PDB file of C-alpha atoms and ligand atoms in Angstrom:
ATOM      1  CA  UNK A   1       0.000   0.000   0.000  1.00 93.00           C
ATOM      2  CA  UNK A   2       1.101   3.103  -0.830  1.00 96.00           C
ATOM      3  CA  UNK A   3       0.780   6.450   1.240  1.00 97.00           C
ATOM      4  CA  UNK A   4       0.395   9.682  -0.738  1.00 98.00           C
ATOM      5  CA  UNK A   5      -0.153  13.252   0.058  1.00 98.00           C
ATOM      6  CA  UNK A   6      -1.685  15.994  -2.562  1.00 97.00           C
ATOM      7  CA  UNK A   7      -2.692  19.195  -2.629  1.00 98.00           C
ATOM      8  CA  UNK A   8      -6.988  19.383  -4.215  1.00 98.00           C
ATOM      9  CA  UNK A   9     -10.380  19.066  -3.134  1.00 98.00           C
ATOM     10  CA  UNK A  10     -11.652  15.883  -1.669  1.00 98.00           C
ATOM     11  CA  UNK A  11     -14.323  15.977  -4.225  1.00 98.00           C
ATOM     12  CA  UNK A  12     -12.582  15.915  -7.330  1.00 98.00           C
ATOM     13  CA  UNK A  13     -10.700  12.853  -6.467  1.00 98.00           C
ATOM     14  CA  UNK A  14     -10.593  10.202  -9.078  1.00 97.00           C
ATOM     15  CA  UNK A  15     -10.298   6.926  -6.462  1.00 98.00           C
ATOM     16  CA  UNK A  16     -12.173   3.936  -5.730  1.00 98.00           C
ATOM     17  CA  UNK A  17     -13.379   5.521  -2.282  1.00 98.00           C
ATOM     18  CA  UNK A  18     -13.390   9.050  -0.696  1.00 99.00           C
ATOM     19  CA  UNK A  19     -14.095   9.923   2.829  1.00 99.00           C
ATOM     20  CA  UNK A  20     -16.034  12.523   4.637  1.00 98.00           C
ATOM     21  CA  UNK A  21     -15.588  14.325   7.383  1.00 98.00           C
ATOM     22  CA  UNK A  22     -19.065  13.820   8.302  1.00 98.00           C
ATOM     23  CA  UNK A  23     -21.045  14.735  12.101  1.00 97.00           C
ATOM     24  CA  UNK A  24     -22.832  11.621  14.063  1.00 97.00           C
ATOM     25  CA  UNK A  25     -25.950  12.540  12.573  1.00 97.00           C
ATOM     26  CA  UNK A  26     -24.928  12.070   9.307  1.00 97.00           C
ATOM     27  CA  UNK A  27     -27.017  14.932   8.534  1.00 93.00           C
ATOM     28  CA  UNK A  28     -24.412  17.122   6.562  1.00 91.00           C
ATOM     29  CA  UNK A  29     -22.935  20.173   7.163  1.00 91.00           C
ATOM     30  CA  UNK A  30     -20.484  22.388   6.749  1.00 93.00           C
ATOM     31  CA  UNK A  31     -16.537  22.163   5.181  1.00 96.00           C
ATOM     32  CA  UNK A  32     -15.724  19.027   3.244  1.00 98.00           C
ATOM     33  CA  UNK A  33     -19.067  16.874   4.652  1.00 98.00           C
ATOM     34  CA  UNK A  34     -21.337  20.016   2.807  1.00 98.00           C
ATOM     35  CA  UNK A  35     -18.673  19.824  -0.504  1.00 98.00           C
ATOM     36  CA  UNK A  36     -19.392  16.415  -0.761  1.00 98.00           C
ATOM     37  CA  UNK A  37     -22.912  16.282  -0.265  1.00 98.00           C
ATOM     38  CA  UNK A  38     -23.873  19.221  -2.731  1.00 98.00           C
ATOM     39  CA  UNK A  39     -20.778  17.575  -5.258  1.00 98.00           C
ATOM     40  CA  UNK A  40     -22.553  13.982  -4.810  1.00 98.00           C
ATOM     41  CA  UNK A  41     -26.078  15.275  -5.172  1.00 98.00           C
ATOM     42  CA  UNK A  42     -27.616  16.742  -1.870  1.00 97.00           C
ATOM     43  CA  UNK A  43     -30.822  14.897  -2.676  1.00 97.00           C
ATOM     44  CA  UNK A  44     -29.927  11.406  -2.928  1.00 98.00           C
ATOM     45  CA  UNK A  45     -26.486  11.727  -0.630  1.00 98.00           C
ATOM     46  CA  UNK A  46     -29.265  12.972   2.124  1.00 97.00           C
ATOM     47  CA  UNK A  47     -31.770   9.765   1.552  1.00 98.00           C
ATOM     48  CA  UNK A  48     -28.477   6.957   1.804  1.00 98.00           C
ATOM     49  CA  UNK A  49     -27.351   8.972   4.809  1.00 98.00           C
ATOM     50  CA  UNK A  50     -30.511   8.745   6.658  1.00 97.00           C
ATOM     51  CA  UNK A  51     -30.800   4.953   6.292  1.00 97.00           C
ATOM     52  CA  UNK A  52     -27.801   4.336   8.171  1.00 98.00           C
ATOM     53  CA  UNK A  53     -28.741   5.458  11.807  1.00 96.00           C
ATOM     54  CA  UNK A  54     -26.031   7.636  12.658  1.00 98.00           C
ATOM     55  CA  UNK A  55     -22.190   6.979  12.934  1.00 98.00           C
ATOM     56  CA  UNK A  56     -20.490   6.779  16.453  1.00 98.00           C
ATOM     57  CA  UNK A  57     -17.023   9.142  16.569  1.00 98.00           C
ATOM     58  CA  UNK A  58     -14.502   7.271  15.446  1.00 98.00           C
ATOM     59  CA  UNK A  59     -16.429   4.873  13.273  1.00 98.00           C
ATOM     60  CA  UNK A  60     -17.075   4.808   9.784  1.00 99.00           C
ATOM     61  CA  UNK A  61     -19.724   3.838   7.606  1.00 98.00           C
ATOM     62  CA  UNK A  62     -20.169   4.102   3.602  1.00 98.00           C
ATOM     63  CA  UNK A  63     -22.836   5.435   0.975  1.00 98.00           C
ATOM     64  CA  UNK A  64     -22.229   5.184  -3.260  1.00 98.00           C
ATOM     65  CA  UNK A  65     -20.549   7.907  -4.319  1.00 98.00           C
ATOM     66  CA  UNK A  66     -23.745   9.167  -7.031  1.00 98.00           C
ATOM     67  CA  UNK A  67     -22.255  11.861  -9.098  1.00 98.00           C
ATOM     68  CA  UNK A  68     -19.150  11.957  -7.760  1.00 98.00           C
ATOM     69  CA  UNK A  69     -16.075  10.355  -9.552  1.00 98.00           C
ATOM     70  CA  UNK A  70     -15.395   8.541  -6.337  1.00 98.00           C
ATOM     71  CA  UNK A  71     -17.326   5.437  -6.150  1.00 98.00           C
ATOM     72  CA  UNK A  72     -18.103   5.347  -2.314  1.00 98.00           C
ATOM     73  CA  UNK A  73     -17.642   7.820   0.299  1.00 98.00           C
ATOM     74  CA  UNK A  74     -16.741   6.582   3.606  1.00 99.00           C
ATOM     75  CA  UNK A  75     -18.244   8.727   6.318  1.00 98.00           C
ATOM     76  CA  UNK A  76     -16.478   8.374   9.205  1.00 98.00           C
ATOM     77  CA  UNK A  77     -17.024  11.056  12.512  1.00 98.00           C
ATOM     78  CA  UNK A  78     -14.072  12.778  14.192  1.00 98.00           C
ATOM     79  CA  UNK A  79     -13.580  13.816  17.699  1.00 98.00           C
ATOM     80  CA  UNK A  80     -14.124  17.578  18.543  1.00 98.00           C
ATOM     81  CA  UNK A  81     -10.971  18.736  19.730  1.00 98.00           C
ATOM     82  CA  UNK A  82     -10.842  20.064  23.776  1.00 98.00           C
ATOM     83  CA  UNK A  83      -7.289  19.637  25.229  1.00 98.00           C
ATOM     84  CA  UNK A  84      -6.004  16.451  23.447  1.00 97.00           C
ATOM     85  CA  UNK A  85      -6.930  14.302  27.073  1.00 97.00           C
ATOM     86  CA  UNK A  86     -10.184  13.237  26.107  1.00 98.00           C
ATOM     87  CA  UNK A  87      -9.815  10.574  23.942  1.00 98.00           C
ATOM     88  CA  UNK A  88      -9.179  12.571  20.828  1.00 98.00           C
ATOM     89  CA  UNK A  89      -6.227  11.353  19.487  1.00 98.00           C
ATOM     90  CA  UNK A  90      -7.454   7.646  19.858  1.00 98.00           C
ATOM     91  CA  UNK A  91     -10.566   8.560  18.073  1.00 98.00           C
ATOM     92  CA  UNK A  92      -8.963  10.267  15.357  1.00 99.00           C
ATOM     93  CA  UNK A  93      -6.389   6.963  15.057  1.00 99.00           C
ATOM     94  CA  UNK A  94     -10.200   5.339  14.921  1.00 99.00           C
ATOM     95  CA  UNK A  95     -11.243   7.113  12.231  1.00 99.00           C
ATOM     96  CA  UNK A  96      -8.406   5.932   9.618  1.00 98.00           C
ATOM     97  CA  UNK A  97      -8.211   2.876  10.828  1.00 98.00           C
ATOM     98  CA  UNK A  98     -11.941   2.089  10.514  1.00 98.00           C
ATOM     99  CA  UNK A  99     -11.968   4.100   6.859  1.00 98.00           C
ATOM    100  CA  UNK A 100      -9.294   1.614   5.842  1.00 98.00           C
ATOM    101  CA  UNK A 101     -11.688  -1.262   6.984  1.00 98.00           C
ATOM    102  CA  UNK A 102     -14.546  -0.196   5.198  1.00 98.00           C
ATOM    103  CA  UNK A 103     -12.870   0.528   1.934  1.00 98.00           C
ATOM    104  CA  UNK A 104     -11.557  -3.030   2.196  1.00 98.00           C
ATOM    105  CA  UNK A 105     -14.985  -4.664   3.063  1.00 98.00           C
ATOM    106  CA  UNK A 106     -15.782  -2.768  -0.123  1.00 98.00           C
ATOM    107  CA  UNK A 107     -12.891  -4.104  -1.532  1.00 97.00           C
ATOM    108  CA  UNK A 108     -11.795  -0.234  -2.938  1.00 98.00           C
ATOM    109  CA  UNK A 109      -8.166  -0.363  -4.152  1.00 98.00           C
ATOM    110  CA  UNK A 110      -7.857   3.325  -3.645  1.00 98.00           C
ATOM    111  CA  UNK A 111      -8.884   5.761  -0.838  1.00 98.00           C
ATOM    112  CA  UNK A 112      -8.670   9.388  -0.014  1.00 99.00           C
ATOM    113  CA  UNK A 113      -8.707  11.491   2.983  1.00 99.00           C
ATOM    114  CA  UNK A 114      -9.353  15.056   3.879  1.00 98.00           C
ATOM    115  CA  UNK A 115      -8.065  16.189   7.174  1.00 98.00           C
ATOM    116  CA  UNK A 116     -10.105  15.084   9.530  1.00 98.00           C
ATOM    117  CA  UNK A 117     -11.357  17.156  12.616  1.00 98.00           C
ATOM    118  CA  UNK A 118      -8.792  19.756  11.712  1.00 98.00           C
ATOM    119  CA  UNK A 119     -11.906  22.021  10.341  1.00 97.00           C
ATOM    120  CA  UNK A 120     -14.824  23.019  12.112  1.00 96.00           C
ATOM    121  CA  UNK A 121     -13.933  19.819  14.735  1.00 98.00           C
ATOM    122  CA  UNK A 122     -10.714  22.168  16.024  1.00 98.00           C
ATOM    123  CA  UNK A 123      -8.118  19.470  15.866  1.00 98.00           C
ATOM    124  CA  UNK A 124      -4.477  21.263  15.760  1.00 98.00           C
ATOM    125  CA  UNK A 125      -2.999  20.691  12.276  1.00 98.00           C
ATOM    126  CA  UNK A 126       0.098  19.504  12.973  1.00 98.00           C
ATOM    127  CA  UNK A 127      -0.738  16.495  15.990  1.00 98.00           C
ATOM    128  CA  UNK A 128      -3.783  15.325  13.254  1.00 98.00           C
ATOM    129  CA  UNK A 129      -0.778  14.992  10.514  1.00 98.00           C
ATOM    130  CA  UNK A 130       0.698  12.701  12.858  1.00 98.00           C
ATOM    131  CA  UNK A 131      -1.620  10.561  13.639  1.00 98.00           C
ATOM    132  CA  UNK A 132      -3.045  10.884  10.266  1.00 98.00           C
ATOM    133  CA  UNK A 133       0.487   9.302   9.014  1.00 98.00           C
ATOM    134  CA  UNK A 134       1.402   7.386  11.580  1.00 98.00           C
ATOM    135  CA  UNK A 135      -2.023   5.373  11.558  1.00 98.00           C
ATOM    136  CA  UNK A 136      -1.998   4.299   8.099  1.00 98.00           C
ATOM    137  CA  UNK A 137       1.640   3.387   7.995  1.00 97.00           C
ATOM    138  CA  UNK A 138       0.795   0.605  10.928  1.00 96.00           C
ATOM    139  CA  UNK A 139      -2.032  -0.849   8.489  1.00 97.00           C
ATOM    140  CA  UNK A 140      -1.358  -3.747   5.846  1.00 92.00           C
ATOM    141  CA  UNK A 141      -4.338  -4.151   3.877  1.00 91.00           C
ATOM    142  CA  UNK A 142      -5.036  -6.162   1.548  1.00 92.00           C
ATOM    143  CA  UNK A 143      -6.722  -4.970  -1.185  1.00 93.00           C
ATOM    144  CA  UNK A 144      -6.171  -1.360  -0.652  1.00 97.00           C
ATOM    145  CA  UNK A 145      -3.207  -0.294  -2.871  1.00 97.00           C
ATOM    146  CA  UNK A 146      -3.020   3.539  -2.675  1.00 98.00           C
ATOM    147  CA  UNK A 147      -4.265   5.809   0.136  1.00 98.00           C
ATOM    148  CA  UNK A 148      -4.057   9.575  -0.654  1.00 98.00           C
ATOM    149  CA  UNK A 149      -3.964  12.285   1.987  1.00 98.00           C
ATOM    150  CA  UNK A 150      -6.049  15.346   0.266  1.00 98.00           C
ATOM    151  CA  UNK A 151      -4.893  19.254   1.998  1.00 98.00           C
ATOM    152  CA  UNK A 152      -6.843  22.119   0.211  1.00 96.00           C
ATOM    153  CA  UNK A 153      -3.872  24.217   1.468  1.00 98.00           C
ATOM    154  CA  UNK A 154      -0.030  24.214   0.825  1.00 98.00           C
ATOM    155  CA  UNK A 155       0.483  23.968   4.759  1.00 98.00           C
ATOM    156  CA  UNK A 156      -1.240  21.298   5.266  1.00 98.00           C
ATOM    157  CA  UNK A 157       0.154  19.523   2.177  1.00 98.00           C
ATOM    158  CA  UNK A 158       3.539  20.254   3.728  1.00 98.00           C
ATOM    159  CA  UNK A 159       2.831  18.527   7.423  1.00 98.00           C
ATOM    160  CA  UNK A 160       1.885  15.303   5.635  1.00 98.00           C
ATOM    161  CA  UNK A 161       5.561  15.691   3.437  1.00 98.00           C
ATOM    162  CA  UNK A 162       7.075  16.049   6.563  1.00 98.00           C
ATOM    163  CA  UNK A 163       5.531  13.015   8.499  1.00 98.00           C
ATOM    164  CA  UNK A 164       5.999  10.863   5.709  1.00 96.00           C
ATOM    165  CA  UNK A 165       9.922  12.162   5.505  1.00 90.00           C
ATOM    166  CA  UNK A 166      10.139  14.805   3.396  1.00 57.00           C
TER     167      UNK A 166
HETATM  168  P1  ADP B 201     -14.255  18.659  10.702  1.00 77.44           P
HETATM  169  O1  ADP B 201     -15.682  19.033  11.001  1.00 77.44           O
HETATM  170  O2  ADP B 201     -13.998  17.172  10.853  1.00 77.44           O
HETATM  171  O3  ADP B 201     -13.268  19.515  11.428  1.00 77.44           O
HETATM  172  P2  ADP B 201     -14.104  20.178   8.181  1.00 77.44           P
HETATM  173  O4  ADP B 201     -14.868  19.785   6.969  1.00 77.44           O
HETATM  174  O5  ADP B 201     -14.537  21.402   8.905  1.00 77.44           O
HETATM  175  O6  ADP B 201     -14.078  18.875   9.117  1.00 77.44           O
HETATM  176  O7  ADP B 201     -12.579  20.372   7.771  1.00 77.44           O
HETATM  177  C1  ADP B 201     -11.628  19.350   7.681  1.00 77.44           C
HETATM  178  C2  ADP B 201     -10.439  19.833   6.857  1.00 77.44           C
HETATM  179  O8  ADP B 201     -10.731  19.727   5.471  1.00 77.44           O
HETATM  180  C3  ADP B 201     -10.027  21.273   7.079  1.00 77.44           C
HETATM  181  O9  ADP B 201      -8.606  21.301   7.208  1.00 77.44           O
HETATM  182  C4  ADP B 201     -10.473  21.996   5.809  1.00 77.44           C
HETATM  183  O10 ADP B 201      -9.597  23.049   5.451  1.00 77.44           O
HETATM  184  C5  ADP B 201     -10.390  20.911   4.776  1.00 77.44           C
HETATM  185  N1  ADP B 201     -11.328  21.049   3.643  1.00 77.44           N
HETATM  186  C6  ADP B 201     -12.469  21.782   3.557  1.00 77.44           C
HETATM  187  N2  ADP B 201     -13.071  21.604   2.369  1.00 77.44           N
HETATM  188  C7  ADP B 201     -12.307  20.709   1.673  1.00 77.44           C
HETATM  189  C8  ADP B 201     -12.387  20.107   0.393  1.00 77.44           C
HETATM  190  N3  ADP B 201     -13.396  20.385  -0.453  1.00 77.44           N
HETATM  191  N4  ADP B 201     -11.411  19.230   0.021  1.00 77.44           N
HETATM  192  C9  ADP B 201     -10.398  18.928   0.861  1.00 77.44           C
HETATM  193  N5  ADP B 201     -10.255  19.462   2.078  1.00 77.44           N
HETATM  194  C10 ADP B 201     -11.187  20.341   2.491  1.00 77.44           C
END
């Protein structure tokens, strides 16, 4: 598996799954979960949503992709960041990790990720990177062959260079 990092929108991506930065509800919103919803078709992204109950933070679960060029998107709920001591950083690990699980149940050979929490969620940049990085590196799937880390911003784009060794 190969790690990746590139600078775009989420929604343009051209991969076998893309996830979402999505809220328990499921319910869209803001950032990259309202990009992907209005990019996907609001309509129809809304209706697969609502069947699924909810998602618990740190879990993930997946809808088609509809108009997008992504065949799935993985919604998967990140902490909100308070002080780093509640959990967060395990739940962030959580979300990758479980991403990575879905795309394989799906068996996706390709998956990207926006940075997740780091928006309206409040995670600081830099600690996400890490665990971002360090997360997938510990995972061997098996039919996952390229995961792509997606920044919309040249800083962002230049954390993941440096986890992943310049
Ligand atoms: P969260 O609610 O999990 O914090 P946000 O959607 O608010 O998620 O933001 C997560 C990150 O994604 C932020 O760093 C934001 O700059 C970035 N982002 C926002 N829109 C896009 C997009 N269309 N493509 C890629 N990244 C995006």
């Amino acid at each position: 598996m190969r790690i990746e990092a590139n600078l775009g929108d989420i929604t343009d991506q051209d991969v076998d799954a893309i996830v979402n930065a999505a809220n328990s509800a499921l319910a869209g919103g803001g950032g990259v979960d309202g990009a992907i919803h209005r990019a996907a078709g609001a309509d129809q992204m809304h209706a697969a949503c609502a069947k699924l109950g909810g998602c618990a933070i740190g879990d993930a679960k997946a809808t088609p992709g509809f108009r997008l060029p992504a065949k799935w998107v993985i919604h998967t709920v990140g902490p909100r960041y308070r002080d780093g001591r509640h959990g967060e950083p395990e739940a962030l690990a959580s979300c990758y990790r479980r991403s990575v699980e879905v795309a394989e149940e799906l068996e996706a050979t390709s998956i990207a990720f926006p940075a997740i929490s780091t928006g309206i969620y409040g995670y600081p940049r830099e600690e996400a990177a890490h665990i971002a990085v360090k997360t997938l590196m510990d995972l061997q799937p098996k039919t996952l062959l390229l995961v792509r880390l997606v920044s919309f911003d040249d800083y962002g784009l230049s954390l993941y260079q440096n986890e992943m060794g310049g």
